[in-house]
Tab-separated table of C-alpha atoms in Angstrom:
chain	number	residue	atom	x	y	z
A	1081	MET	CA	94.315	31.803	86.806
A	1082	VAL	CA	92.792	29.115	84.372
A	1083	GLU	CA	95.825	27.947	82.420
A	1084	TRP	CA	93.992	25.557	79.944
A	1085	CYS	CA	90.442	24.002	79.555
A	1086	LEU	CA	88.373	21.934	77.103
A	1087	PRO	CA	85.806	22.835	75.754
A	1088	GLN	CA	87.182	26.359	75.592
A	1089	ASP	CA	83.759	28.122	75.072
A	1090	ILE	CA	82.484	27.053	78.620
A	1091	ASP	CA	81.714	29.401	81.359
A	1092	LEU	CA	84.599	28.946	83.918
A	1093	GLU	CA	84.428	32.329	85.728
A	1094	GLY	CA	85.672	31.919	89.441
A	1095	VAL	CA	86.280	28.212	88.922
A	1096	GLU	CA	90.119	28.952	89.807
A	1097	PHE	CA	89.063	29.954	93.416
A	1098	LYS	CA	86.980	26.884	93.933
A	1099	SER	CA	89.602	24.435	92.660
A	1100	MET	CA	92.210	26.167	95.085
A	1101	ALA	CA	90.736	26.370	98.499
A	1102	SER	CA	91.776	29.286	100.454
A	1103	GLY	CA	94.690	28.546	102.667
A	1104	SER	CA	95.573	25.583	100.681
A	1105	HIS	CA	99.380	26.929	100.242
A	1106	LYS	CA	99.846	26.749	103.959
A	1107	ILE	CA	99.100	23.098	104.450
A	1108	GLN	CA	100.735	19.806	103.628
A	1109	SER	CA	97.987	17.613	102.364
A	1110	ASP	CA	95.426	15.153	102.666
A	1111	PHE	CA	97.721	12.634	100.768
A	1112	ILE	CA	101.426	12.696	100.718
A	1113	HIS	CA	103.085	11.664	97.506
A	1114	ALA	CA	107.086	11.977	97.415
A	1115	THR	CA	107.803	15.756	97.043
A	1116	HIS	CA	104.069	16.609	96.013
A	1117	TRP	CA	101.293	17.696	98.547
A	1118	VAL	CA	98.111	16.560	97.154
A	1119	TYR	CA	94.238	17.213	98.169
A	1120	PHE	CA	90.680	16.975	96.589
A	1121	SER	CA	87.871	19.428	96.854
A	1122	TYR	CA	84.278	19.159	95.588
A	1123	PHE	CA	82.392	22.185	94.506
A	1124	ARG	CA	79.569	23.541	92.343
A	1125	LYS	CA	79.543	25.636	89.340
A	1126	GLY	CA	76.223	26.637	88.038
A	1127	PRO	CA	74.512	23.379	87.095
A	1128	PHE	CA	77.674	21.322	87.272
A	1129	PHE	CA	79.430	19.370	90.040
A	1130	GLY	CA	83.196	19.841	90.227
A	1131	LEU	CA	86.231	17.826	91.564
A	1132	ALA	CA	89.557	19.121	91.684
A	1133	CYS	CA	93.037	17.944	92.750
A	1134	PHE	CA	95.466	20.530	93.958
A	1135	ALA	CA	99.200	19.960	94.613
A	1136	ASN	CA	102.032	21.798	95.736
A	1137	MET	CA	105.907	21.274	94.734
A	1138	PRO	CA	108.681	23.118	95.911
A	1139	VAL	CA	111.114	24.490	93.243
A	1140	GLU	CA	114.329	26.388	92.829
A	1141	SER	CA	112.729	29.498	91.121
A	1142	GLU	CA	112.627	33.046	92.207
A	1143	LEU	CA	109.793	33.682	89.405
A	1144	GLU	CA	107.677	31.128	91.174
A	1145	ARG	CA	108.931	32.038	94.712
A	1146	GLY	CA	109.943	28.683	95.730
A	1147	ALA	CA	106.985	26.775	95.081
A	1148	ARG	CA	104.788	25.461	92.179
A	1149	MET	CA	101.012	25.129	92.711
A	1150	LYS	CA	98.445	23.611	90.196
A	1151	SER	CA	94.864	22.230	90.467
A	1152	VAL	CA	93.390	19.879	87.843
A	1153	GLY	CA	89.642	19.460	87.782
A	1154	ILE	CA	86.616	18.346	85.773
A	1155	LEU	CA	83.017	19.266	85.796
A	1156	SER	CA	80.038	17.161	85.405
A	1157	PRO	CA	76.108	17.334	85.605
A	1158	SER	CA	76.323	14.146	87.758
A	1159	TYR	CA	78.123	14.365	91.000
A	1160	THR	CA	78.151	10.493	91.356
A	1161	LEU	CA	80.605	10.042	88.488
A	1162	LEU	CA	83.141	12.356	89.912
A	1163	TYR	CA	84.973	10.062	92.281
A	1164	ARG	CA	85.805	7.530	89.468
A	1165	TYR	CA	88.357	10.091	88.329
A	1166	MET	CA	90.066	10.807	91.564
A	1167	HIS	CA	93.178	8.728	90.615
A	1168	PHE	CA	93.434	10.308	87.022
A	1169	LEU	CA	93.171	13.676	88.470
A	1170	GLU	CA	95.983	12.955	91.114
A	1171	ASN	CA	98.229	11.547	88.581
A	1172	GLN	CA	97.735	14.485	86.161
A	1173	VAL	CA	98.202	17.348	88.801
A	1174	ARG	CA	101.620	15.594	89.469
A	1175	HIS	CA	102.307	15.464	85.703
A	1176	GLN	CA	101.636	19.241	85.376
A	1177	LEU	CA	103.903	20.193	88.152
A	1178	GLU	CA	106.913	18.096	86.607
A	1179	THR	CA	106.350	18.985	83.126
A	1180	PRO	CA	104.164	21.990	82.664
A	1181	GLY	CA	102.332	22.980	79.849
A	1182	HIS	CA	101.836	19.590	78.352
A	1183	TYR	CA	97.975	18.915	78.117
A	1184	SER	CA	97.930	15.702	75.704
A	1185	HIS	CA	96.647	13.544	78.380
A	1186	LEU	CA	93.947	15.970	79.600
A	1187	ALA	CA	92.887	16.524	75.864
A	1188	ALA	CA	92.452	12.589	75.324
A	1189	PHE	CA	90.694	12.309	78.646
A	1190	TYR	CA	88.098	14.921	77.609
A	1191	GLU	CA	87.645	13.404	74.316
A	1192	ASP	CA	87.048	9.985	75.795
A	1193	LYS	CA	84.665	10.926	78.797
A	1194	LYS	CA	82.869	14.122	77.390
A	1195	GLY	CA	79.768	11.875	76.478
A	1196	VAL	CA	79.615	10.866	79.974
A	1197	LEU	CA	80.649	13.811	81.976
A	1198	CYS	CA	78.734	16.475	80.115
A	1199	ALA	CA	76.074	15.949	77.363
A	1200	SER	CA	75.929	19.509	76.420
A	1201	PRO	CA	79.065	21.290	77.058
A	1202	GLY	CA	79.676	24.891	76.261
A	1203	SER	CA	77.966	27.951	77.215
A	1204	GLY	CA	75.501	28.160	74.576
A	1205	GLY	CA	73.783	24.883	74.464
A	1206	SER	CA	70.777	23.822	77.191
A	1207	LEU	CA	72.220	21.745	79.955
A	1208	PRO	CA	70.989	18.630	81.421
A	1209	PRO	CA	69.211	18.764	84.584
A	1210	VAL	CA	71.301	17.933	87.825
A	1211	TYR	CA	69.937	15.015	89.630
A	1212	TRP	CA	70.801	14.561	93.456
A	1213	LEU	CA	69.999	11.041	95.086
A	1214	PRO	CA	67.370	10.120	92.557
A	1215	SER	CA	66.643	7.014	94.512
A	1216	ILE	CA	67.887	4.943	97.481
A	1217	HIS	CA	67.522	1.284	98.013
A	1218	ARG	CA	68.862	-1.576	100.105
A	1219	TYR	CA	72.256	-1.331	98.558
A	1220	MET	CA	73.078	1.846	97.268
A	1221	TYR	CA	74.610	1.838	93.707
A	1222	PRO	CA	78.553	1.909	93.828
A	1223	GLU	CA	78.568	5.581	92.437
A	1224	MET	CA	77.275	6.875	95.703
A	1225	LYS	CA	80.257	5.224	97.863
A	1226	ILE	CA	82.564	8.116	97.769
A	1227	THR	CA	84.415	7.332	100.866
A	1228	HIS	CA	87.695	7.974	102.421
A	1229	PRO	CA	89.096	4.844	103.554
A	1230	ALA	CA	87.125	4.490	106.819
A	1231	GLY	CA	83.746	5.366	105.404
A	1232	CYS	CA	82.548	8.824	105.276
A	1233	MET	CA	79.154	8.282	106.829
A	1234	SER	CA	80.598	6.338	109.785
A	1235	GLN	CA	83.401	8.948	110.177
A	1236	PHE	CA	80.646	11.827	109.836
A	1237	ILE	CA	78.640	10.251	112.704
A	1238	LYS	CA	81.749	9.317	114.814
A	1239	PHE	CA	82.828	12.932	114.543
A	1240	PHE	CA	79.524	14.748	115.448
A	1241	GLY	CA	78.000	12.016	118.065
A	1242	GLU	CA	74.568	13.052	119.083
A	1243	GLN	CA	75.018	16.408	117.459
A	1244	ILE	CA	74.106	14.338	114.277
A	1245	LEU	CA	70.294	14.762	115.389
A	1246	ILE	CA	70.621	18.541	115.397
A	1247	LEU	CA	71.992	18.410	111.835
A	1248	TRP	CA	69.377	15.935	110.961
A	1249	LYS	CA	66.498	18.316	111.884
A	1250	PHE	CA	68.050	21.240	110.163
A	1251	ALA	CA	68.715	19.280	106.925
A	1252	LEU	CA	65.154	18.036	106.856
A	1253	LEU	CA	63.875	21.628	107.318
A	1254	ARG	CA	66.008	22.586	104.237
A	1255	LYS	CA	68.022	25.256	106.127
A	1256	ARG	CA	71.305	26.895	104.804
A	1257	ILE	CA	73.935	24.849	106.606
A	1258	LEU	CA	77.556	26.179	106.304
A	1259	ILE	CA	80.532	24.102	107.780
A	1260	PHE	CA	83.582	25.884	108.559
A	1261	SER	CA	86.928	24.268	108.701
A	1262	PRO	CA	90.587	24.955	108.071
A	1263	PRO	CA	92.148	23.406	104.791
A	1264	PRO	CA	92.483	20.650	103.978
A	1265	VAL	CA	88.772	20.516	102.943
A	1266	GLY	CA	88.513	17.192	101.190
A	1267	VAL	CA	87.037	15.586	104.368
A	1268	VAL	CA	84.811	18.073	105.157
A	1269	CYS	CA	83.034	17.975	101.573
A	1270	TYR	CA	82.337	14.498	102.535
A	1271	ARG	CA	80.396	15.927	105.549
A	1272	VAL	CA	78.262	18.250	103.266
A	1273	TYR	CA	77.451	15.131	101.348
A	1274	CYS	CA	76.686	12.977	104.462
A	1275	CYS	CA	74.523	16.201	105.734
A	1276	CYS	CA	72.417	16.112	102.536
A	1277	CYS	CA	71.919	12.301	102.958
A	1278	LEU	CA	70.144	13.016	106.309
A	1279	ALA	CA	67.155	14.542	104.573
A	1280	ASN	CA	66.138	11.665	102.166
A	1281	VAL	CA	62.380	10.984	101.958
A	1282	SER	CA	61.091	8.196	99.682
A	1283	LEU	CA	57.426	8.891	100.323
A	1284	PRO	CA	55.365	10.086	96.999
A	1285	GLY	CA	54.076	13.601	97.280
A	1286	ILE	CA	56.684	14.904	100.194
A	1287	GLY	CA	59.063	17.690	99.300
A	1288	GLY	CA	57.078	19.231	96.495
A	1289	THR	CA	56.720	22.324	98.221
A	1290	VAL	CA	60.291	22.704	99.872
A	1291	PRO	CA	63.592	23.360	98.019
A	1292	GLU	CA	65.996	20.544	97.242
A	1293	SER	CA	68.633	19.609	99.632
A	1294	LYS	CA	71.506	20.740	97.596
A	1295	PRO	CA	75.343	20.043	98.276
A	1296	PHE	CA	77.396	22.920	97.280
A	1297	PHE	CA	80.467	21.565	98.853
A	1298	TYR	CA	83.493	23.946	98.902
A	1299	VAL	CA	82.459	27.796	98.679
A	1300	ASN	CA	84.361	30.992	99.270
A	1301	VAL	CA	84.088	34.729	99.016
A	1302	ALA	CA	83.633	34.558	95.138
A	1303	ASP	CA	80.350	32.447	95.745
A	1304	ILE	CA	78.794	35.365	98.015
A	1305	GLN	CA	76.606	36.846	95.331
A	1306	SER	CA	75.319	33.288	94.454
A	1307	LEU	CA	74.753	32.133	98.062
A	1308	GLU	CA	72.683	35.305	98.609
A	1309	VAL	CA	69.633	33.947	96.379
A	1310	GLU	CA	69.958	30.296	97.669
A	1311	VAL	CA	67.175	29.533	100.232
A	1312	SER	CA	68.573	25.894	100.941
A	1313	TYR	CA	72.021	24.320	100.549
A	1314	VAL	CA	74.830	22.628	102.805
A	1315	ALA	CA	78.217	23.651	101.978
A	1316	CYS	CA	81.774	24.027	103.382
A	1317	THR	CA	84.354	26.975	103.534
A	1318	THR	CA	87.996	27.615	104.798
A	1319	GLU	CA	87.063	31.161	104.961
A	1320	LYS	CA	86.348	32.656	108.836
A	1321	ILE	CA	84.923	35.666	107.486
A	1322	PHE	CA	81.712	33.958	106.551
A	1323	GLU	CA	80.807	33.655	110.320
A	1324	GLU	CA	80.207	37.359	110.075
A	1325	LYS	CA	78.027	37.133	107.013
A	1326	ARG	CA	74.836	35.858	108.907
A	1327	GLU	CA	72.382	36.693	106.017
A	1328	LEU	CA	73.962	33.972	103.795
A	1329	TYR	CA	73.390	31.100	106.342
A	1330	ASP	CA	70.996	29.647	109.089
A	1331	VAL	CA	73.302	27.325	110.589
A	1332	TYR	CA	77.103	27.579	111.075
A	1333	VAL	CA	79.121	24.430	112.044
A	1334	ASP	CA	82.506	25.158	113.452
A	1335	ASN	CA	84.388	22.028	114.288
A	1336	GLN	CA	81.598	20.000	116.243
A	1337	ASN	CA	79.847	23.275	117.557
A	1338	VAL	CA	76.621	23.761	115.677
A	1339	LYS	CA	74.974	27.057	116.143
A	1340	THR	CA	72.276	29.344	114.657
A	1341	HIS	CA	71.756	33.141	115.011
A	1342	HIS	CA	67.856	32.730	114.358
A	1343	ASP	CA	65.921	32.946	117.616
A	1344	HIS	CA	63.175	30.680	116.503
A	1345	LEU	CA	65.784	27.938	115.714
A	1346	GLN	CA	67.476	27.888	119.046
A	1347	PRO	CA	65.362	25.178	120.525
A	1348	LEU	CA	66.569	22.873	117.915
A	1349	LEU	CA	69.995	23.139	119.314
A	1350	LYS	CA	69.140	21.053	122.352
A	1351	ILE	CA	69.454	17.366	122.510
A	1352	ASN	CA	66.380	15.800	124.097
A	1353	GLY	CA	65.511	12.220	125.265
A	1354	ALA	CA	64.067	11.273	121.771
A	1355	ASP	CA	67.190	12.333	120.192
A	1356	ARG	CA	69.352	10.238	122.687
A	1357	GLU	CA	67.217	7.227	122.046
A	1358	LYS	CA	67.642	7.559	118.180
A	1359	TYR	CA	71.356	7.778	118.503
A	1360	ARG	CA	71.479	4.639	120.876
A	1361	ARG	CA	69.467	2.811	118.263
A	1362	LEU	CA	71.776	3.876	115.537
A	1363	ASN	CA	74.898	2.811	117.339
A	1364	GLU	CA	73.221	-0.474	118.397
A	1365	GLN	CA	72.227	-1.280	114.663
A	1366	ARG	CA	75.967	-0.513	113.901
A	1367	GLN	CA	77.173	-2.875	116.517
A	1368	MET	CA	74.994	-5.630	115.279
A	1369	LEU	CA	76.174	-5.030	111.754
A	1370	LEU	CA	79.692	-5.387	112.511
A	1371	TYR	CA	79.061	-8.394	114.351
A	1372	SER	CA	77.284	-9.993	111.494
A	1373	GLN	CA	80.131	-8.920	109.253
A	1374	GLU	CA	82.436	-11.078	111.622
A	1375	VAL	CA	80.146	-14.126	111.660
A	1376	GLU	CA	78.952	-14.294	108.292
A	1377	ASP	CA	81.729	-14.041	105.757
A	1378	ASP	CA	79.138	-14.006	102.663
A	1379	TYR	CA	77.074	-11.297	104.094
A	1380	ASN	CA	78.653	-8.103	103.511
A	1381	PRO	CA	76.285	-4.999	103.870
A	1382	CYS	CA	77.674	-1.548	103.796
A	1383	GLU	CA	77.799	0.561	106.862
A	1384	GLU	CA	77.036	3.307	104.760
A	1385	ASP	CA	73.756	1.910	103.749
A	1386	LEU	CA	72.824	1.290	107.211
A	1387	PHE	CA	73.240	4.854	108.157
A	1388	VAL	CA	71.488	6.288	105.369
A	1389	LEU	CA	68.355	3.880	105.616
A	1390	PHE	CA	68.311	4.555	109.383
A	1391	PHE	CA	67.462	8.305	108.417
A	1392	LEU	CA	65.442	7.506	105.684
A	1393	GLU	CA	63.142	5.111	107.403
A	1394	GLN	CA	63.003	7.679	110.311
A	1395	ASN	CA	61.854	10.445	107.889
A	1396	ASN	CA	59.412	8.250	106.007
A	1397	ARG	CA	57.806	7.470	109.648
A	1398	ILE	CA	57.381	10.939	110.376
A	1399	PHE	CA	55.879	12.159	107.112
A	1400	GLN	CA	53.661	9.054	106.894
A	1401	THR	CA	52.029	9.912	110.223
A	1402	LEU	CA	51.779	13.546	109.264
A	1403	LEU	CA	49.934	12.531	105.920
A	1404	GLU	CA	47.710	10.273	107.937
A	1405	VAL	CA	46.853	12.765	110.465
A	1406	SER	CA	46.272	15.537	107.770
A	1407	ALA	CA	43.923	13.095	105.997
A	1408	SER	CA	41.836	12.370	108.919
A	1409	GLN	CA	38.697	14.145	109.976
A	1410	ASP	CA	39.808	16.243	112.953
A	1411	LYS	CA	43.487	16.691	111.534
A	1412	THR	CA	44.818	16.613	115.332
A	1413	LEU	CA	48.441	15.894	115.990
A	1414	THR	CA	48.692	14.480	119.523
A	1415	ALA	CA	51.792	13.702	121.885
A	1416	GLU	CA	51.049	10.004	121.234
A	1417	HIS	CA	51.457	10.819	117.418
A	1418	ALA	CA	54.869	12.465	118.266
A	1419	ARG	CA	56.023	9.577	120.395
A	1420	GLY	CA	55.065	7.172	117.573
A	1421	MET	CA	57.072	9.337	115.056
A	1422	GLY	CA	60.143	8.868	117.325
A	1423	LEU	CA	60.250	12.473	118.525
A	1424	ASP	CA	59.900	14.165	121.805
A	1425	PRO	CA	56.467	15.716	122.238
A	1426	GLN	CA	57.960	18.666	124.209
A	1427	GLY	CA	61.533	18.875	123.120
A	1428	ASP	CA	60.527	18.642	119.551
A	1429	ARG	CA	57.490	20.746	119.570
A	1430	SER	CA	59.197	23.731	117.894
A	1431	PHE	CA	60.752	21.314	115.154
A	1432	LEU	CA	57.536	19.934	114.485
A	1433	MET	CA	55.927	23.332	114.051
A	1434	ASP	CA	58.764	24.387	111.572
A	1435	LEU	CA	58.318	20.996	109.811
A	1436	LEU	CA	54.619	21.469	109.210
A	1437	GLU	CA	54.962	24.947	108.001
A	1438	ALA	CA	57.904	24.166	105.601
A	1439	TYR	CA	56.204	21.195	104.038
A	1440	GLY	CA	52.815	22.830	103.918
A	1441	ILE	CA	51.049	19.934	105.658
A	1442	ASP	CA	47.559	20.830	107.239
A	1443	VAL	CA	47.762	19.468	111.021
A	1444	MET	CA	46.676	20.979	114.144
A	1445	LEU	CA	49.395	20.677	116.858
A	1446	VAL	CA	47.592	20.223	120.154
A	1447	ILE	CA	50.769	19.331	122.179
A	1448	ASP	CA	50.888	21.776	125.108
A	1449	ASN	CA	53.893	24.144	125.366
A	1450	PRO	CA	54.912	23.978	129.185
A	1451	CYS	CA	55.454	27.345	130.723
A	1452	CYS	CA	58.335	26.303	132.563
A	1453	PRO	CA	61.414	24.537	131.122
């Protein structure tokens, strides 16, 4: 149940399920603090992004059945602001466990931050638009660096390995991607964020015909109705029941296993030679970056930037070539073009066909489809 909130007229239906991930009562935590078990989760609520901190404290109370569990969260139209308030939420959820019913700190926080977190609170006013990754430049602004200590993007790629190239293709095609993981869900929310970053394109005129790549972060059964109408999203869940609800997703990720139930998407699950080459180059650039950090003390580029820019440049190269071919007289895309885009003419044929259809690019694909694998 929602115990307390400001403003009081805002629609919070279902937010209690989002801020307490299913199965959270069974785990210890992402972060251990004395007798409290604390962890974070990101989520979406209508036009807002949310961040909640959950904690569990043992108590000698029959009424509370031996445990007191609370979650303190905030909603904002801007996802990039949320990470700034992690420490505050962590302190407040511990405070609420120890002294329940005292909300003065939360009320003061709302009064201080309401102009930043929400320009139009309440259910009656018009809401500001939600902007997701409005721009990418050489050094991403600090608000984008929502990392756990080792860096979320580097951990993301280490976790998935070459499978990152499969996720990249599905993200670029704006497919509905659902990531399953048992709780805690904090690190998995970072994987959602990273997956969306794979699909960045900075060329003007690209993406107008495709839906926005939206991070939904944590979802559960209370979100089924809203997910039914979404044509593109990336989300994570702790509820295994979602695997059976195939109408809600195109791609299902369980641990490092990426799968799809759509026959026409099956070819995209295969790692090809061009994928391996991209992964090799990515690791090579990472090693060069780490070496430069050791040698040049005053040069401290961010590993997160490297990964995001790697895929941004890869995506730009693909779409720049496609736009040039579509503007040519014969509009013919050849195997040579595919190789120039860093793609495998045969292994990525299905991906290219889906890409042309999804983005509405008028190009004729003349790469032969071999009759034998």
